[in-house]
Amino acid sequence: MTASTTHTEINPLLHLNLPSPLILGSGSFTRKLILEEMNIPFVLKVKPIDEQYIGDRSEGSDPSKLVMTLAKAKNEALITALLDTNNNVVKDDTAISQCHAAAADDDHHHHDHNQDNHDKYHLKLDHDLQKECIVLTADQVVTHSKSILEKPIDIQQARDFVQRYGVSPPSTVGAVVMTHLPSGISVSGVDISTIHFKSDIQYANLVDKLVEDGAPVLSCAGGLMVEHPFVVEFIEKIDGTQDGVMGLSKDLVRRLLVELREKLDDGWSVQPTN
């Protein structure tokens, strides 16, 4: 699910004397938007992984554990690629094609002002970032009645999801992992937000209206873009934050940066270069 907020903040990397820019290991437009709102400079670097066989998605499984497992897997894969001097460009053409396809619907509505889409798959870092940087990865799922809802496989499944939301509220569960290089110190956390919809969302033919409007229904976990005006009118309240629904909780990012700073202060410093 996605949502939108607007707020200008002081760059916490500067405030905490942490390396900048951040390495963002996600192609999600909404996560980029959140970092921009937090005034956190970032460089986009994506290492695609096959998520299909990672984690437990069975009925009643722990969604917090799933998203943390996926966020850590993304973090480890990206760091391995960044540290491999012989692997500065992602060579998995199939994975790249899948990522471009997944981003296509998003780019239909949003233009990436930070980097050309192709550049994010070039994993070579400049000299300063090779010396010290922070790698951030994240993952999110939507849950409903103990079931994990990912991106709908077709329009009918999206309709089925929305029918369920009119009966009881879905929740977004998002994990964030940050790793400092070269120390390898890592911090992580999970954020949960619950969206309460009006019961008449079941009878509004909402998915069909969204499709007619060009909304990327099949590219959104749970099948809905929460910031879309057609959806907003059916929201009663959100327990949590809109940025949490977006996929990157600002409060969680702030807490993890502080925690990372404290861990670094306890036992690591930049080593002088000869």
mmCIF file of C-alpha atoms in Angstrom:
data_model
loop_
_atom_site.group_PDB
_atom_site.id
_atom_site.type_symbol
_atom_site.label_atom_id
_atom_site.label_comp_id
_atom_site.label_asym_id
_atom_site.label_seq_id
_atom_site.Cartn_x
_atom_site.Cartn_y
_atom_site.Cartn_z
ATOM 1 C CA MET A 1 0.000 0.000 0.000
ATOM 2 C CA THR A 2 1.089 3.577 -0.528
ATOM 3 C CA ALA A 3 0.167 6.972 0.873
ATOM 4 C CA SER A 4 1.549 10.506 0.746
ATOM 5 C CA THR A 5 2.601 13.168 3.236
ATOM 6 C CA THR A 6 4.417 16.485 2.975
ATOM 7 C CA HIS A 7 6.816 17.720 5.650
ATOM 8 C CA THR A 8 10.243 19.362 5.658
ATOM 9 C CA GLU A 9 12.763 18.109 8.217
ATOM 10 C CA ILE A 10 16.393 18.593 9.234
ATOM 11 C CA ASN A 11 18.688 15.963 7.732
ATOM 12 C CA PRO A 12 19.205 13.435 10.583
ATOM 13 C CA LEU A 13 22.407 12.123 8.994
ATOM 14 C CA LEU A 14 23.970 15.552 9.412
ATOM 15 C CA HIS A 15 22.531 15.964 12.901
ATOM 16 C CA LEU A 16 23.918 12.586 14.032
ATOM 17 C CA ASN A 17 27.251 12.944 12.190
ATOM 18 C CA LEU A 18 26.561 9.861 10.090
ATOM 19 C CA PRO A 19 27.915 9.268 6.570
ATOM 20 C CA SER A 20 25.948 10.833 3.741
ATOM 21 C CA PRO A 21 24.395 10.108 1.311
ATOM 22 C CA LEU A 22 22.519 6.989 2.411
ATOM 23 C CA ILE A 23 22.555 3.926 0.131
ATOM 24 C CA LEU A 24 18.894 3.084 -0.549
ATOM 25 C CA GLY A 25 18.475 -0.504 -1.675
ATOM 26 C CA SER A 26 14.908 -0.140 -2.914
ATOM 27 C CA GLY A 27 13.303 0.938 -6.166
ATOM 28 C CA SER A 28 10.082 1.933 -4.408
ATOM 29 C CA PHE A 29 8.955 5.431 -5.390
ATOM 30 C CA THR A 30 7.248 5.954 -2.039
ATOM 31 C CA ARG A 31 10.371 5.093 -0.045
ATOM 32 C CA LYS A 32 12.353 7.575 -2.129
ATOM 33 C CA LEU A 33 9.657 10.170 -1.504
ATOM 34 C CA ILE A 34 9.810 9.616 2.259
ATOM 35 C CA LEU A 35 13.585 10.055 2.377
ATOM 36 C CA GLU A 36 13.225 13.240 0.344
ATOM 37 C CA GLU A 37 10.612 14.493 2.835
ATOM 38 C CA MET A 38 13.036 13.695 5.673
ATOM 39 C CA ASN A 39 15.719 15.666 3.787
ATOM 40 C CA ILE A 40 17.952 12.585 3.766
ATOM 41 C CA PRO A 41 20.202 12.505 0.684
ATOM 42 C CA PHE A 42 20.492 9.076 -0.877
ATOM 43 C CA VAL A 43 22.012 7.109 -3.721
ATOM 44 C CA LEU A 44 19.846 4.399 -5.236
ATOM 45 C CA LYS A 45 21.467 0.975 -5.601
ATOM 46 C CA VAL A 46 19.321 -2.095 -6.246
ATOM 47 C CA LYS A 47 20.399 -5.753 -6.142
ATOM 48 C CA PRO A 48 17.373 -7.856 -7.160
ATOM 49 C CA ILE A 49 16.757 -11.064 -5.211
ATOM 50 C CA ASP A 50 14.242 -13.851 -5.720
ATOM 51 C CA GLU A 51 11.836 -13.313 -2.815
ATOM 52 C CA GLN A 52 9.509 -16.158 -3.735
ATOM 53 C CA TYR A 53 11.276 -18.815 -1.700
ATOM 54 C CA ILE A 54 12.361 -16.654 1.222
ATOM 55 C CA GLY A 55 10.315 -16.693 4.425
ATOM 56 C CA ASP A 56 7.032 -18.257 5.551
ATOM 57 C CA ARG A 57 3.822 -16.951 3.970
ATOM 58 C CA SER A 58 1.502 -19.703 5.209
ATOM 59 C CA GLU A 59 -1.808 -18.981 6.980
ATOM 60 C CA GLY A 60 -1.135 -17.753 10.513
ATOM 61 C CA SER A 61 2.602 -17.170 9.952
ATOM 62 C CA ASP A 62 4.309 -14.164 11.542
ATOM 63 C CA PRO A 63 4.375 -11.268 9.035
ATOM 64 C CA SER A 64 6.925 -9.365 11.120
ATOM 65 C CA LYS A 65 9.327 -12.272 10.828
ATOM 66 C CA LEU A 66 8.699 -12.523 7.074
ATOM 67 C CA VAL A 67 9.402 -8.864 6.287
ATOM 68 C CA MET A 68 12.464 -8.831 8.542
ATOM 69 C CA THR A 69 13.813 -11.951 6.836
ATOM 70 C CA LEU A 70 13.279 -10.361 3.410
ATOM 71 C CA ALA A 71 14.741 -6.971 4.394
ATOM 72 C CA LYS A 72 17.844 -8.678 5.801
ATOM 73 C CA ALA A 73 18.206 -10.845 2.690
ATOM 74 C CA LYS A 74 18.047 -7.718 0.507
ATOM 75 C CA ASN A 75 20.585 -5.982 2.750
ATOM 76 C CA GLU A 76 23.037 -8.875 2.683
ATOM 77 C CA ALA A 77 22.714 -9.331 -1.084
ATOM 78 C CA LEU A 78 23.280 -5.653 -1.794
ATOM 79 C CA ILE A 79 26.253 -5.358 0.549
ATOM 80 C CA THR A 80 27.849 -8.472 -0.970
ATOM 81 C CA ALA A 81 27.463 -6.939 -4.432
ATOM 82 C CA LEU A 82 28.759 -3.524 -3.334
ATOM 83 C CA LEU A 83 31.867 -5.067 -1.763
ATOM 84 C CA ASP A 84 32.572 -7.290 -4.756
ATOM 85 C CA THR A 85 34.882 -5.260 -6.997
ATOM 86 C CA ASN A 86 34.269 -7.732 -9.821
ATOM 87 C CA ASN A 87 30.498 -7.316 -9.637
ATOM 88 C CA ASN A 88 29.832 -3.619 -10.076
ATOM 89 C CA VAL A 89 26.875 -4.244 -12.379
ATOM 90 C CA VAL A 90 23.986 -6.626 -11.721
ATOM 91 C CA LYS A 91 24.311 -9.456 -14.240
ATOM 92 C CA ASP A 92 20.927 -11.135 -13.680
ATOM 93 C CA ASP A 93 19.081 -9.816 -16.743
ATOM 94 C CA THR A 94 15.903 -11.678 -15.802
ATOM 95 C CA ALA A 95 15.812 -10.106 -12.355
ATOM 96 C CA ILE A 96 16.479 -6.681 -13.821
ATOM 97 C CA SER A 97 13.672 -7.116 -16.337
ATOM 98 C CA GLN A 98 11.298 -8.131 -13.552
ATOM 99 C CA CYS A 99 12.267 -5.085 -11.494
ATOM 100 C CA HIS A 100 11.781 -2.776 -14.468
ATOM 101 C CA ALA A 101 8.379 -4.322 -15.099
ATOM 102 C CA ALA A 102 7.367 -3.887 -11.470
ATOM 103 C CA ALA A 103 8.451 -0.250 -11.589
ATOM 104 C CA ALA A 104 6.723 0.498 -14.881
ATOM 105 C CA ASP A 105 3.286 1.106 -13.394
ATOM 106 C CA ASP A 106 4.789 3.320 -10.689
ATOM 107 C CA ASP A 107 6.691 5.352 -13.265
ATOM 108 C CA HIS A 108 3.439 5.822 -15.177
ATOM 109 C CA HIS A 109 2.395 8.111 -12.337
ATOM 110 C CA HIS A 110 5.739 9.279 -10.944
ATOM 111 C CA HIS A 111 8.986 10.416 -12.596
ATOM 112 C CA ASP A 112 12.223 9.426 -10.863
ATOM 113 C CA HIS A 113 14.069 12.717 -10.393
ATOM 114 C CA ASN A 114 17.029 11.217 -8.518
ATOM 115 C CA GLN A 115 18.529 8.718 -10.953
ATOM 116 C CA ASP A 116 17.974 7.110 -14.292
ATOM 117 C CA ASN A 117 16.309 3.738 -13.730
ATOM 118 C CA HIS A 118 19.278 1.918 -15.279
ATOM 119 C CA ASP A 119 21.856 3.576 -12.988
ATOM 120 C CA LYS A 120 20.454 1.954 -9.854
ATOM 121 C CA TYR A 121 21.666 -1.450 -11.081
ATOM 122 C CA HIS A 122 25.270 -0.211 -11.387
ATOM 123 C CA LEU A 123 26.669 -1.096 -7.989
ATOM 124 C CA LYS A 124 29.995 0.702 -8.043
ATOM 125 C CA LEU A 125 30.355 3.295 -5.266
ATOM 126 C CA ASP A 126 32.356 6.491 -5.425
ATOM 127 C CA HIS A 127 35.478 6.867 -3.280
ATOM 128 C CA ASP A 128 33.839 8.524 -0.255
ATOM 129 C CA LEU A 129 31.070 5.928 -0.047
ATOM 130 C CA GLN A 130 33.623 3.127 -0.353
ATOM 131 C CA LYS A 131 35.267 4.552 2.733
ATOM 132 C CA GLU A 132 32.083 4.734 4.832
ATOM 133 C CA CYS A 133 28.353 4.456 4.160
ATOM 134 C CA ILE A 134 25.007 3.219 5.486
ATOM 135 C CA VAL A 135 22.951 0.716 3.472
ATOM 136 C CA LEU A 136 19.173 0.763 4.002
ATOM 137 C CA THR A 137 16.818 -1.951 2.776
ATOM 138 C CA ALA A 138 13.157 -2.558 3.577
ATOM 139 C CA ASP A 139 10.212 -4.837 2.952
ATOM 140 C CA GLN A 140 6.462 -4.632 3.544
ATOM 141 C CA VAL A 141 3.390 -6.843 3.362
ATOM 142 C CA VAL A 142 -0.311 -6.278 3.969
ATOM 143 C CA THR A 143 -2.062 -8.566 6.433
ATOM 144 C CA HIS A 144 -5.728 -9.325 6.971
ATOM 145 C CA SER A 145 -7.300 -11.854 9.362
ATOM 146 C CA LYS A 146 -4.009 -13.710 9.847
ATOM 147 C CA SER A 147 -3.391 -13.897 6.084
ATOM 148 C CA ILE A 148 -0.495 -12.223 4.283
ATOM 149 C CA LEU A 149 -1.662 -10.337 1.203
ATOM 150 C CA GLU A 150 0.950 -9.545 -1.396
ATOM 151 C CA LYS A 151 0.444 -7.977 -4.822
ATOM 152 C CA PRO A 152 -2.779 -9.329 -6.362
ATOM 153 C CA ILE A 153 -2.239 -11.771 -9.209
ATOM 154 C CA ASP A 154 -5.177 -10.333 -11.166
ATOM 155 C CA ILE A 155 -8.024 -7.810 -10.950
ATOM 156 C CA GLN A 156 -10.439 -10.337 -9.460
ATOM 157 C CA GLN A 157 -8.088 -11.023 -6.571
ATOM 158 C CA ALA A 158 -7.763 -7.265 -6.003
ATOM 159 C CA ARG A 159 -11.569 -7.072 -5.819
ATOM 160 C CA ASP A 160 -11.577 -9.929 -3.306
ATOM 161 C CA PHE A 161 -9.042 -8.098 -1.150
ATOM 162 C CA VAL A 162 -11.147 -4.930 -1.070
ATOM 163 C CA GLN A 163 -14.264 -6.907 -0.147
ATOM 164 C CA ARG A 164 -12.400 -8.139 2.922
ATOM 165 C CA TYR A 165 -11.338 -4.628 3.933
ATOM 166 C CA GLY A 166 -14.982 -3.619 4.318
ATOM 167 C CA VAL A 167 -15.478 -6.342 6.916
ATOM 168 C CA SER A 168 -12.346 -5.822 9.042
ATOM 169 C CA PRO A 169 -9.254 -3.605 8.730
ATOM 170 C CA PRO A 170 -6.025 -4.640 7.016
ATOM 171 C CA SER A 171 -2.595 -3.778 8.393
ATOM 172 C CA THR A 172 0.731 -2.971 6.798
ATOM 173 C CA VAL A 173 3.799 -4.597 8.337
ATOM 174 C CA GLY A 174 7.122 -3.091 7.303
ATOM 175 C CA ALA A 175 10.721 -3.886 8.248
ATOM 176 C CA VAL A 176 13.801 -1.679 7.879
ATOM 177 C CA VAL A 177 17.430 -2.830 8.079
ATOM 178 C CA MET A 178 20.412 -0.471 8.176
ATOM 179 C CA THR A 179 24.028 -1.612 7.999
ATOM 180 C CA HIS A 180 27.075 0.582 8.431
ATOM 181 C CA LEU A 181 30.095 -0.124 6.277
ATOM 182 C CA PRO A 182 32.887 -0.932 6.811
ATOM 183 C CA SER A 183 32.099 -1.806 10.451
ATOM 184 C CA GLY A 184 29.245 -4.196 9.581
ATOM 185 C CA ILE A 185 27.213 -2.853 12.500
ATOM 186 C CA SER A 186 23.510 -3.374 11.767
ATOM 187 C CA VAL A 187 20.225 -2.200 13.285
ATOM 188 C CA SER A 188 16.684 -3.179 12.376
ATOM 189 C CA GLY A 189 13.041 -2.770 13.345
ATOM 190 C CA VAL A 190 9.414 -3.325 12.357
ATOM 191 C CA ASP A 191 6.506 -0.878 12.017
ATOM 192 C CA ILE A 192 2.800 -1.813 11.897
ATOM 193 C CA SER A 193 -0.078 0.429 10.774
ATOM 194 C CA THR A 194 -3.768 -0.504 10.559
ATOM 195 C CA ILE A 195 -6.172 1.069 8.048
ATOM 196 C CA HIS A 196 -9.857 1.252 8.961
ATOM 197 C CA PHE A 197 -12.154 1.457 5.928
ATOM 198 C CA LYS A 198 -15.839 2.289 5.769
ATOM 199 C CA SER A 199 -17.965 -0.830 5.317
ATOM 200 C CA ASP A 200 -19.479 0.435 2.063
ATOM 201 C CA ILE A 201 -16.088 0.062 0.340
ATOM 202 C CA GLN A 202 -17.346 -3.462 -0.406
ATOM 203 C CA TYR A 203 -20.044 -2.145 -2.749
ATOM 204 C CA ALA A 204 -18.220 0.717 -4.475
ATOM 205 C CA ASN A 205 -16.651 -1.125 -7.444
ATOM 206 C CA LEU A 206 -13.492 0.605 -6.256
ATOM 207 C CA VAL A 207 -10.966 -1.614 -8.011
ATOM 208 C CA ASP A 208 -12.656 -1.161 -11.385
ATOM 209 C CA LYS A 209 -12.708 2.611 -10.923
ATOM 210 C CA LEU A 210 -9.021 2.595 -10.019
ATOM 211 C CA VAL A 211 -8.160 0.525 -13.075
ATOM 212 C CA GLU A 212 -10.154 2.886 -15.300
ATOM 213 C CA ASP A 213 -8.179 5.770 -13.805
ATOM 214 C CA GLY A 214 -4.893 4.045 -14.613
ATOM 215 C CA ALA A 215 -3.898 3.239 -11.027
ATOM 216 C CA PRO A 216 -1.305 0.411 -10.749
ATOM 217 C CA VAL A 217 -3.561 -1.879 -8.710
ATOM 218 C CA LEU A 218 -1.574 -5.032 -9.475
ATOM 219 C CA SER A 219 1.695 -3.399 -8.362
ATOM 220 C CA CYS A 220 0.493 -2.597 -4.830
ATOM 221 C CA ALA A 221 0.617 -5.012 -1.913
ATOM 222 C CA GLY A 222 -2.982 -5.569 -0.908
ATOM 223 C CA GLY A 223 -4.231 -4.018 -4.148
ATOM 224 C CA LEU A 224 -4.806 -0.410 -3.065
ATOM 225 C CA MET A 225 -2.958 2.922 -3.282
ATOM 226 C CA VAL A 226 -4.100 4.568 -0.084
ATOM 227 C CA GLU A 227 -3.260 8.074 -1.313
ATOM 228 C CA HIS A 228 -5.541 7.795 -4.340
ATOM 229 C CA PRO A 229 -8.574 10.134 -4.023
ATOM 230 C CA PHE A 230 -10.926 7.259 -4.860
ATOM 231 C CA VAL A 231 -9.572 5.347 -1.853
ATOM 232 C CA VAL A 232 -9.199 8.258 0.576
ATOM 233 C CA GLU A 233 -12.949 8.816 0.732
ATOM 234 C CA PHE A 234 -13.403 5.331 2.221
ATOM 235 C CA ILE A 235 -10.765 5.634 4.962
ATOM 236 C CA GLU A 236 -12.140 6.215 8.470
ATOM 237 C CA LYS A 237 -8.785 6.338 10.270
ATOM 238 C CA ILE A 238 -5.248 4.954 10.320
ATOM 239 C CA ASP A 239 -3.770 3.512 13.493
ATOM 240 C CA GLY A 240 -0.130 4.313 12.905
ATOM 241 C CA THR A 241 1.308 6.698 10.321
ATOM 242 C CA GLN A 242 0.804 7.355 6.644
ATOM 243 C CA ASP A 243 4.519 6.958 5.997
ATOM 244 C CA GLY A 244 4.317 3.569 7.713
ATOM 245 C CA VAL A 245 1.575 2.639 5.262
ATOM 246 C CA MET A 246 3.857 3.899 2.478
ATOM 247 C CA GLY A 247 6.462 1.321 3.372
ATOM 248 C CA LEU A 248 9.026 3.355 5.333
ATOM 249 C CA SER A 249 8.116 4.676 8.779
ATOM 250 C CA LYS A 250 9.866 7.972 9.471
ATOM 251 C CA ASP A 251 9.794 7.338 13.224
ATOM 252 C CA LEU A 252 11.425 3.942 12.721
ATOM 253 C CA VAL A 253 14.095 5.419 10.442
ATOM 254 C CA ARG A 254 14.895 8.095 13.047
ATOM 255 C CA ARG A 255 15.088 5.539 15.886
ATOM 256 C CA LEU A 256 17.346 3.243 13.919
ATOM 257 C CA LEU A 257 19.703 6.078 12.953
ATOM 258 C CA VAL A 258 20.022 7.061 16.616
ATOM 259 C CA GLU A 259 20.600 3.431 17.602
ATOM 260 C CA LEU A 260 23.231 3.073 14.893
ATOM 261 C CA ARG A 261 25.003 6.235 16.051
ATOM 262 C CA GLU A 262 25.066 4.909 19.622
ATOM 263 C CA LYS A 263 26.507 1.558 18.521
ATOM 264 C CA LEU A 264 29.169 3.274 16.442
ATOM 265 C CA ASP A 265 30.100 5.504 19.380
ATOM 266 C CA ASP A 266 30.546 2.395 21.515
ATOM 267 C CA GLY A 267 33.303 0.915 19.442
ATOM 268 C CA TRP A 268 34.053 2.113 15.911
ATOM 269 C CA SER A 269 35.685 5.093 14.265
ATOM 270 C CA VAL A 270 36.779 5.900 10.728
ATOM 271 C CA GLN A 271 40.332 4.646 10.218
ATOM 272 C CA PRO A 272 42.737 7.148 8.634
ATOM 273 C CA THR A 273 43.873 6.324 5.121
ATOM 274 C CA ASN A 274 47.564 6.311 4.226
#
